[in-house]
């Protein structure tokens, strides 16, 4: 994103599109198991698709080790001016495939 923001946003858009499908049925089964326990549970996942949260797991019980593709954070940290650069909706997977990089 720092050296080539357009390429960064194109890649992010392609990944967001790829992983934006709804969670499959196993997440519902896991949630029922989770809810059947007296003290609930805790999920530690390397998945970054956000499916545990989409399936209804409480946010404070899910640790997404590699982040969440649905959460965008400014790379400038506390120096952020509130802008995120190019919106991903301007790009498509086809754009990424034809990208010169």
Tab-separated table of N, CA, C and O in Angstrom:
chain	number	residue	atom	x	y	z
A	1	UNK	N	0.814	-1.199	0.000
A	1	UNK	CA	0.000	0.000	0.000
A	1	UNK	C	0.858	1.264	0.000
A	1	UNK	O	0.460	2.262	-0.560
A	2	UNK	N	2.005	1.224	0.638
A	2	UNK	CA	2.836	2.422	0.703
A	2	UNK	C	3.486	2.744	-0.633
A	2	UNK	O	3.479	3.890	-1.067
A	3	UNK	N	4.046	1.756	-1.295
A	3	UNK	CA	4.778	2.022	-2.532
A	3	UNK	C	3.886	1.969	-3.764
A	3	UNK	O	4.196	2.606	-4.771
A	4	UNK	N	2.781	1.220	-3.711
A	4	UNK	CA	1.889	1.111	-4.855
A	4	UNK	C	0.451	0.921	-4.349
A	4	UNK	O	-0.072	-0.195	-4.337
A	5	UNK	N	-0.198	2.017	-3.915
A	5	UNK	CA	-1.540	1.910	-3.343
A	5	UNK	C	-2.557	1.259	-4.277
A	5	UNK	O	-3.398	0.485	-3.835
A	6	UNK	N	-2.454	1.554	-5.572
A	6	UNK	CA	-3.420	0.980	-6.514
A	6	UNK	C	-3.328	-0.543	-6.522
A	6	UNK	O	-4.337	-1.241	-6.461
A	7	UNK	N	-2.128	-1.076	-6.569
A	7	UNK	CA	-1.950	-2.525	-6.541
A	7	UNK	C	-2.448	-3.103	-5.214
A	7	UNK	O	-3.109	-4.142	-5.186
A	8	UNK	N	-2.148	-2.417	-4.122
A	8	UNK	CA	-2.617	-2.874	-2.816
A	8	UNK	C	-4.127	-2.963	-2.750
A	8	UNK	O	-4.686	-3.956	-2.292
A	9	UNK	N	-4.813	-1.911	-3.229
A	9	UNK	CA	-6.275	-1.923	-3.203
A	9	UNK	C	-6.840	-2.973	-4.152
A	9	UNK	O	-7.858	-3.604	-3.866
A	10	UNK	N	-6.193	-3.172	-5.296
A	10	UNK	CA	-6.668	-4.207	-6.226
A	10	UNK	C	-6.560	-5.597	-5.592
A	10	UNK	O	-7.469	-6.416	-5.700
A	11	UNK	N	-5.443	-5.851	-4.930
A	11	UNK	CA	-5.274	-7.144	-4.269
A	11	UNK	C	-6.305	-7.295	-3.157
A	11	UNK	O	-6.949	-8.332	-3.028
A	12	UNK	N	-6.479	-6.255	-2.347
A	12	UNK	CA	-7.459	-6.320	-1.248
A	12	UNK	C	-8.856	-6.575	-1.797
A	12	UNK	O	-9.605	-7.396	-1.260
A	13	UNK	N	-9.221	-5.885	-2.889
A	13	UNK	CA	-10.550	-6.066	-3.479
A	13	UNK	C	-10.752	-7.499	-3.958
A	13	UNK	O	-11.816	-8.086	-3.764
A	14	UNK	N	-9.721	-8.071	-4.574
A	14	UNK	CA	-9.825	-9.451	-5.053
A	14	UNK	C	-10.000	-10.413	-3.879
A	14	UNK	O	-10.827	-11.327	-3.933
A	15	UNK	N	-9.257	-10.212	-2.809
A	15	UNK	CA	-9.377	-11.080	-1.635
A	15	UNK	C	-10.731	-10.887	-0.956
A	15	UNK	O	-11.376	-11.850	-0.538
A	16	UNK	N	-11.183	-9.650	-0.858
A	16	UNK	CA	-12.478	-9.373	-0.230
A	16	UNK	C	-13.593	-10.059	-1.013
A	16	UNK	O	-14.480	-10.672	-0.422
A	17	UNK	N	-13.537	-9.972	-2.331
A	17	UNK	CA	-14.540	-10.630	-3.170
A	17	UNK	C	-14.492	-12.140	-2.986
A	17	UNK	O	-15.523	-12.796	-2.842
A	18	UNK	N	-13.298	-12.693	-2.968
A	18	UNK	CA	-13.131	-14.139	-2.851
A	18	UNK	C	-13.651	-14.669	-1.518
A	18	UNK	O	-14.196	-15.767	-1.447
A	19	UNK	N	-13.463	-13.923	-0.445
A	19	UNK	CA	-13.811	-14.415	0.890
A	19	UNK	C	-15.086	-13.791	1.448
A	19	UNK	O	-15.323	-13.853	2.648
A	20	UNK	N	-15.922	-13.215	0.603
A	20	UNK	CA	-17.132	-12.573	1.104
A	20	UNK	C	-18.353	-13.493	1.099
A	20	UNK	O	-19.443	-13.064	1.419
A	21	UNK	N	-18.187	-14.741	0.746
A	21	UNK	CA	-19.303	-15.696	0.762
A	21	UNK	C	-19.786	-15.897	2.200
A	21	UNK	O	-19.026	-15.730	3.149
A	22	UNK	N	-21.044	-16.251	2.374
A	22	UNK	CA	-21.536	-16.510	3.736
A	22	UNK	C	-20.895	-17.768	4.322
A	22	UNK	O	-20.451	-18.645	3.579
A	23	UNK	N	-20.840	-17.840	5.649
A	23	UNK	CA	-20.261	-19.029	6.277
A	23	UNK	C	-21.091	-20.272	5.966
A	23	UNK	O	-22.314	-20.202	5.858
A	24	UNK	N	-20.430	-21.408	5.814
A	24	UNK	CA	-21.158	-22.636	5.525
A	24	UNK	C	-21.745	-23.225	6.815
A	24	UNK	O	-21.526	-22.726	7.914
A	25	UNK	N	-22.493	-24.287	6.679
A	25	UNK	CA	-23.307	-24.836	7.778
A	25	UNK	C	-22.511	-25.295	8.997
A	25	UNK	O	-23.046	-25.316	10.105
A	26	UNK	N	-21.253	-25.658	8.845
A	26	UNK	CA	-20.485	-26.137	10.001
A	26	UNK	C	-20.372	-25.061	11.074
A	26	UNK	O	-20.313	-25.364	12.268
A	27	UNK	N	-20.375	-23.780	10.661
A	27	UNK	CA	-20.291	-22.702	11.648
A	27	UNK	C	-21.541	-22.676	12.532
A	27	UNK	O	-21.462	-22.385	13.716
A	28	UNK	N	-22.684	-22.991	11.954
A	28	UNK	CA	-23.920	-23.076	12.736
A	28	UNK	C	-23.852	-24.211	13.746
A	28	UNK	O	-24.276	-24.064	14.894
A	29	UNK	N	-23.311	-25.340	13.320
A	29	UNK	CA	-23.148	-26.469	14.242
A	29	UNK	C	-22.185	-26.111	15.380
A	29	UNK	O	-22.438	-26.421	16.548
A	30	UNK	N	-21.088	-25.454	15.047
A	30	UNK	CA	-20.128	-25.040	16.073
A	30	UNK	C	-20.751	-24.023	17.038
A	30	UNK	O	-20.511	-24.071	18.244
A	31	UNK	N	-21.574	-23.113	16.514
A	31	UNK	CA	-22.230	-22.127	17.366
A	31	UNK	C	-23.209	-22.794	18.326
A	31	UNK	O	-23.272	-22.439	19.507
A	32	UNK	N	-23.941	-23.788	17.844
A	32	UNK	CA	-24.856	-24.519	18.737
A	32	UNK	C	-24.077	-25.240	19.835
A	32	UNK	O	-24.471	-25.243	21.002
A	33	UNK	N	-22.960	-25.851	19.487
A	33	UNK	CA	-22.104	-26.502	20.480
A	33	UNK	C	-21.584	-25.466	21.471
A	33	UNK	O	-21.626	-25.665	22.683
A	34	UNK	N	-21.121	-24.345	20.979
A	34	UNK	CA	-20.623	-23.235	21.788
A	34	UNK	C	-21.703	-22.793	22.793
A	34	UNK	O	-21.446	-22.640	23.986
A	35	UNK	N	-22.905	-22.586	22.293
A	35	UNK	CA	-24.008	-22.106	23.137
A	35	UNK	C	-24.521	-23.160	24.105
A	35	UNK	O	-25.170	-22.826	25.095
A	36	UNK	N	-24.234	-24.428	23.847
A	36	UNK	CA	-24.721	-25.494	24.729
A	36	UNK	C	-23.862	-25.647	25.986
A	36	UNK	O	-24.263	-26.317	26.933
A	37	UNK	N	-22.717	-25.030	26.007
A	37	UNK	CA	-21.798	-25.133	27.144
A	37	UNK	C	-22.126	-24.084	28.194
A	37	UNK	O	-22.464	-22.947	27.880
A	38	UNK	N	-22.015	-24.465	29.451
A	38	UNK	CA	-22.360	-23.579	30.567
A	38	UNK	C	-21.626	-22.246	30.492
A	38	UNK	O	-22.198	-21.190	30.732
A	39	UNK	N	-20.348	-22.291	30.153
A	39	UNK	CA	-19.543	-21.069	30.106
A	39	UNK	C	-19.198	-20.653	28.676
A	39	UNK	O	-18.253	-19.886	28.472
A	40	UNK	N	-19.926	-21.168	27.700
A	40	UNK	CA	-19.652	-20.818	26.309
A	40	UNK	C	-18.332	-21.381	25.857
A	40	UNK	O	-18.028	-22.546	26.085
A	41	UNK	N	-17.527	-20.555	25.267
A	41	UNK	CA	-16.236	-21.018	24.780
A	41	UNK	C	-15.442	-19.859	24.221
A	41	UNK	O	-15.780	-18.693	24.425
A	42	UNK	N	-14.403	-20.210	23.505
A	42	UNK	CA	-13.533	-19.213	22.905
A	42	UNK	C	-13.005	-19.783	21.595
A	42	UNK	O	-12.679	-20.967	21.516
A	43	UNK	N	-12.941	-18.953	20.568
A	43	UNK	CA	-12.459	-19.374	19.256
A	43	UNK	C	-11.159	-18.642	18.959
A	43	UNK	O	-11.102	-17.419	19.026
A	44	UNK	N	-10.123	-19.398	18.648
A	44	UNK	CA	-8.856	-18.847	18.185
A	44	UNK	C	-8.665	-19.397	16.780
A	44	UNK	O	-8.533	-20.606	16.597
A	45	UNK	N	-8.702	-18.513	15.783
A	45	UNK	CA	-8.671	-18.964	14.397
A	45	UNK	C	-7.632	-18.206	13.583
A	45	UNK	O	-7.355	-17.037	13.851
A	46	UNK	N	-7.064	-18.886	12.600
A	46	UNK	CA	-6.173	-18.213	11.657
A	46	UNK	C	-6.950	-17.772	10.417
A	46	UNK	O	-6.391	-17.132	9.532
A	47	UNK	N	-8.240	-18.106	10.357
A	47	UNK	CA	-9.072	-17.660	9.242
A	47	UNK	C	-9.237	-16.145	9.305
A	47	UNK	O	-9.390	-15.585	10.382
A	48	UNK	N	-9.237	-15.493	8.172
A	48	UNK	CA	-9.421	-14.047	8.153
A	48	UNK	C	-10.703	-13.641	7.425
A	48	UNK	O	-10.901	-12.476	7.095
A	49	UNK	N	-11.600	-14.604	7.202
A	49	UNK	CA	-12.831	-14.341	6.463
A	49	UNK	C	-13.966	-13.801	7.328
A	49	UNK	O	-14.992	-13.386	6.817
A	50	UNK	N	-13.799	-13.801	8.645
A	50	UNK	CA	-14.828	-13.276	9.536
A	50	UNK	C	-16.035	-14.176	9.705
A	50	UNK	O	-17.056	-13.762	10.247
A	51	UNK	N	-15.947	-15.421	9.280
A	51	UNK	CA	-17.106	-16.305	9.301
A	51	UNK	C	-17.611	-16.621	10.709
A	51	UNK	O	-18.804	-16.783	10.894
A	52	UNK	N	-16.718	-16.707	11.674
A	52	UNK	CA	-17.200	-16.969	13.033
A	52	UNK	C	-18.096	-15.824	13.508
A	52	UNK	O	-19.151	-16.054	14.102
A	53	UNK	N	-17.709	-14.596	13.235
A	53	UNK	CA	-18.521	-13.449	13.629
A	53	UNK	C	-19.807	-13.390	12.815
A	53	UNK	O	-20.881	-13.129	13.368
A	54	UNK	N	-19.719	-13.656	11.515
A	54	UNK	CA	-20.911	-13.652	10.660
A	54	UNK	C	-21.910	-14.716	11.102
A	54	UNK	O	-23.115	-14.553	10.945
A	55	UNK	N	-21.406	-15.828	11.641
A	55	UNK	CA	-22.272	-16.931	12.080
A	55	UNK	C	-22.953	-16.634	13.412
A	55	UNK	O	-23.847	-17.366	13.815
A	56	UNK	N	-22.505	-15.579	14.099
A	56	UNK	CA	-23.172	-15.197	15.337
A	56	UNK	C	-22.377	-15.394	16.609
A	56	UNK	O	-22.899	-15.187	17.703
A	57	UNK	N	-21.118	-15.792	16.503
A	57	UNK	CA	-20.289	-15.913	17.704
A	57	UNK	C	-20.084	-14.525	18.299
A	57	UNK	O	-19.872	-13.557	17.556
A	58	UNK	N	-20.144	-14.404	19.623
A	58	UNK	CA	-19.913	-13.102	20.249
A	58	UNK	C	-18.507	-12.586	19.929
A	58	UNK	O	-17.535	-13.343	19.972
A	59	UNK	N	-18.404	-11.298	19.611
A	59	UNK	CA	-17.131	-10.715	19.193
A	59	UNK	C	-16.032	-10.888	20.237
A	59	UNK	O	-14.875	-11.110	19.891
A	60	UNK	N	-16.394	-10.835	21.500
A	60	UNK	CA	-15.378	-10.951	22.557
A	60	UNK	C	-14.934	-12.384	22.815
A	60	UNK	O	-14.119	-12.640	23.692
A	61	UNK	N	-15.435	-13.328	22.008
A	61	UNK	CA	-15.022	-14.723	22.158
A	61	UNK	C	-14.266	-15.242	20.936
A	61	UNK	O	-13.995	-16.432	20.838
A	62	UNK	N	-13.940	-14.345	20.000
A	62	UNK	CA	-13.262	-14.749	18.770
A	62	UNK	C	-11.953	-13.973	18.636
A	62	UNK	O	-11.944	-12.742	18.640
A	63	UNK	N	-10.857	-14.712	18.526
A	63	UNK	CA	-9.546	-14.117	18.263
A	63	UNK	C	-9.137	-14.513	16.853
A	63	UNK	O	-8.931	-15.685	16.567
A	64	UNK	N	-9.047	-13.531	15.980
A	64	UNK	CA	-8.663	-13.771	14.585
A	64	UNK	C	-7.187	-13.395	14.446
A	64	UNK	O	-6.842	-12.230	14.301
A	65	UNK	N	-6.336	-14.401	14.494
A	65	UNK	CA	-4.893	-14.177	14.543
A	65	UNK	C	-4.344	-13.409	13.342
A	65	UNK	O	-3.381	-12.655	13.477
A	66	UNK	N	-4.933	-13.611	12.180
A	66	UNK	CA	-4.435	-12.949	10.969
A	66	UNK	C	-5.314	-11.786	10.544
A	66	UNK	O	-5.232	-11.306	9.418
A	67	UNK	N	-6.161	-11.313	11.447
A	67	UNK	CA	-7.024	-10.180	11.139
A	67	UNK	C	-8.331	-10.621	10.508
A	67	UNK	O	-8.699	-11.791	10.526
A	68	UNK	N	-9.034	-9.637	9.967
A	68	UNK	CA	-10.343	-9.868	9.371
A	68	UNK	C	-10.417	-9.054	8.085
A	68	UNK	O	-10.240	-7.831	8.106
A	69	UNK	N	-10.682	-9.707	6.962
A	69	UNK	CA	-10.716	-9.060	5.653
A	69	UNK	C	-11.793	-7.984	5.589
A	69	UNK	O	-11.743	-7.089	4.756
A	70	UNK	N	-12.762	-8.022	6.499
A	70	UNK	CA	-13.863	-7.065	6.498
A	70	UNK	C	-13.563	-5.807	7.296
A	70	UNK	O	-14.376	-4.897	7.346
A	71	UNK	N	-12.405	-5.745	7.933
A	71	UNK	CA	-12.036	-4.595	8.751
A	71	UNK	C	-10.870	-3.874	8.085
A	71	UNK	O	-9.822	-4.457	7.860
A	72	UNK	N	-11.082	-2.616	7.751
A	72	UNK	CA	-10.045	-1.816	7.114
A	72	UNK	C	-9.491	-0.845	8.148
A	72	UNK	O	-10.229	-0.185	8.857
A	73	UNK	N	-8.192	-0.786	8.236
A	73	UNK	CA	-7.535	0.077	9.206
A	73	UNK	C	-6.496	0.932	8.485
A	73	UNK	O	-5.746	0.444	7.649
A	74	UNK	N	-6.434	2.189	8.836
A	74	UNK	CA	-5.462	3.084	8.217
A	74	UNK	C	-4.051	2.682	8.624
A	74	UNK	O	-3.779	2.406	9.788
A	75	UNK	N	-3.159	2.645	7.658
A	75	UNK	CA	-1.771	2.261	7.919
A	75	UNK	C	-0.987	3.341	8.657
A	75	UNK	O	0.107	3.088	9.150
A	76	UNK	N	-1.554	4.542	8.763
A	76	UNK	CA	-0.859	5.640	9.435
A	76	UNK	C	-1.062	5.627	10.946
A	76	UNK	O	-0.498	6.454	11.654
A	77	UNK	N	-1.868	4.722	11.455
A	77	UNK	CA	-2.107	4.645	12.899
A	77	UNK	C	-2.704	5.926	13.445
A	77	UNK	O	-3.653	6.463	12.894
A	78	UNK	N	-2.142	6.459	14.523
A	78	UNK	CA	-2.692	7.641	15.168
A	78	UNK	C	-2.555	8.895	14.306
A	78	UNK	O	-3.195	9.909	14.566
A	79	UNK	N	-1.731	8.846	13.262
A	79	UNK	CA	-1.567	9.990	12.362
A	79	UNK	C	-2.603	9.988	11.234
A	79	UNK	O	-2.559	10.845	10.349
A	80	UNK	N	-3.524	9.058	11.275
A	80	UNK	CA	-4.519	8.920	10.213
A	80	UNK	C	-5.377	10.179	10.109
A	80	UNK	O	-5.818	10.724	11.114
A	81	UNK	N	-5.611	10.612	8.878
A	81	UNK	CA	-6.448	11.796	8.661
A	81	UNK	C	-7.892	11.425	8.329
A	81	UNK	O	-8.688	12.269	7.955
A	82	UNK	N	-8.222	10.144	8.442
A	82	UNK	CA	-9.587	9.693	8.206
A	82	UNK	C	-9.853	9.196	6.807
A	82	UNK	O	-10.926	8.699	6.513
A	83	UNK	N	-8.888	9.316	5.900
A	83	UNK	CA	-9.077	8.811	4.544
A	83	UNK	C	-8.381	7.463	4.394
A	83	UNK	O	-7.343	7.225	4.988
A	84	UNK	N	-8.965	6.607	3.605
A	84	UNK	CA	-8.411	5.269	3.411
A	84	UNK	C	-7.851	5.087	2.010
A	84	UNK	O	-7.453	4.012	1.638
A	85	UNK	N	-7.840	6.112	1.210
A	85	UNK	CA	-7.318	5.966	-0.142
A	85	UNK	C	-8.397	5.504	-1.105
A	85	UNK	O	-9.557	5.833	-0.954
A	86	UNK	N	-8.037	4.726	-2.071
A	86	UNK	CA	-8.940	4.292	-3.123
A	86	UNK	C	-9.943	3.264	-2.607
A	86	UNK	O	-9.549	2.266	-2.023
A	87	UNK	N	-11.235	3.503	-2.789
A	87	UNK	CA	-12.223	2.504	-2.351
A	87	UNK	C	-12.115	1.236	-3.193
A	87	UNK	O	-11.958	1.304	-4.409
A	88	UNK	N	-12.206	0.083	-2.543
A	88	UNK	CA	-12.021	-1.187	-3.244
A	88	UNK	C	-13.098	-1.438	-4.279
A	88	UNK	O	-12.889	-2.180	-5.223
A	89	UNK	N	-14.259	-0.829	-4.134
A	89	UNK	CA	-15.359	-1.112	-5.059
A	89	UNK	C	-15.050	-0.634	-6.480
A	89	UNK	O	-15.738	-0.993	-7.425
A	90	UNK	N	-13.989	0.165	-6.651
A	90	UNK	CA	-13.610	0.616	-7.983
A	90	UNK	C	-12.915	-0.477	-8.781
A	90	UNK	O	-12.748	-0.367	-9.980
A	91	UNK	N	-12.488	-1.531	-8.112
A	91	UNK	CA	-11.707	-2.567	-8.770
A	91	UNK	C	-12.456	-3.885	-8.785
A	91	UNK	O	-13.297	-4.148	-7.950
A	92	UNK	N	-12.113	-4.710	-9.750
A	92	UNK	CA	-12.693	-6.044	-9.842
A	92	UNK	C	-11.566	-7.060	-9.946
A	92	UNK	O	-10.411	-6.701	-10.181
A	93	UNK	N	-11.904	-8.314	-9.792
A	93	UNK	CA	-10.912	-9.372	-9.958
A	93	UNK	C	-10.319	-9.324	-11.357
A	93	UNK	O	-9.134	-9.544	-11.550
A	94	UNK	N	-11.128	-8.975	-12.351
A	94	UNK	CA	-10.630	-8.870	-13.722
A	94	UNK	C	-9.549	-7.793	-13.805
A	94	UNK	O	-8.543	-7.960	-14.480
A	95	UNK	N	-9.746	-6.663	-13.087
A	95	UNK	CA	-8.726	-5.618	-13.074
A	95	UNK	C	-7.411	-6.153	-12.551
A	95	UNK	O	-6.345	-5.857	-13.063
A	96	UNK	N	-7.473	-6.958	-11.492
A	96	UNK	CA	-6.258	-7.496	-10.897
A	96	UNK	C	-5.556	-8.436	-11.877
A	96	UNK	O	-4.353	-8.391	-12.027
A	97	UNK	N	-6.333	-9.258	-12.558
A	97	UNK	CA	-5.737	-10.211	-13.501
A	97	UNK	C	-5.057	-9.506	-14.667
A	97	UNK	O	-4.095	-10.014	-15.233
A	98	UNK	N	-5.514	-8.314	-15.027
A	98	UNK	CA	-4.907	-7.609	-16.147
A	98	UNK	C	-3.896	-6.562	-15.686
A	98	UNK	O	-3.312	-5.861	-16.496
A	99	UNK	N	-3.663	-6.504	-14.385
A	99	UNK	CA	-2.734	-5.529	-13.832
A	99	UNK	C	-1.314	-5.810	-14.330
A	99	UNK	O	-0.874	-6.953	-14.371
A	100	UNK	N	-0.577	-4.760	-14.708
A	100	UNK	CA	0.765	-4.943	-15.247
A	100	UNK	C	1.768	-5.389	-14.203
A	100	UNK	O	2.876	-5.781	-14.537
A	101	UNK	N	1.417	-5.357	-12.934
A	101	UNK	CA	2.331	-5.769	-11.873
A	101	UNK	C	2.132	-7.234	-11.581
A	101	UNK	O	2.701	-7.839	-10.814
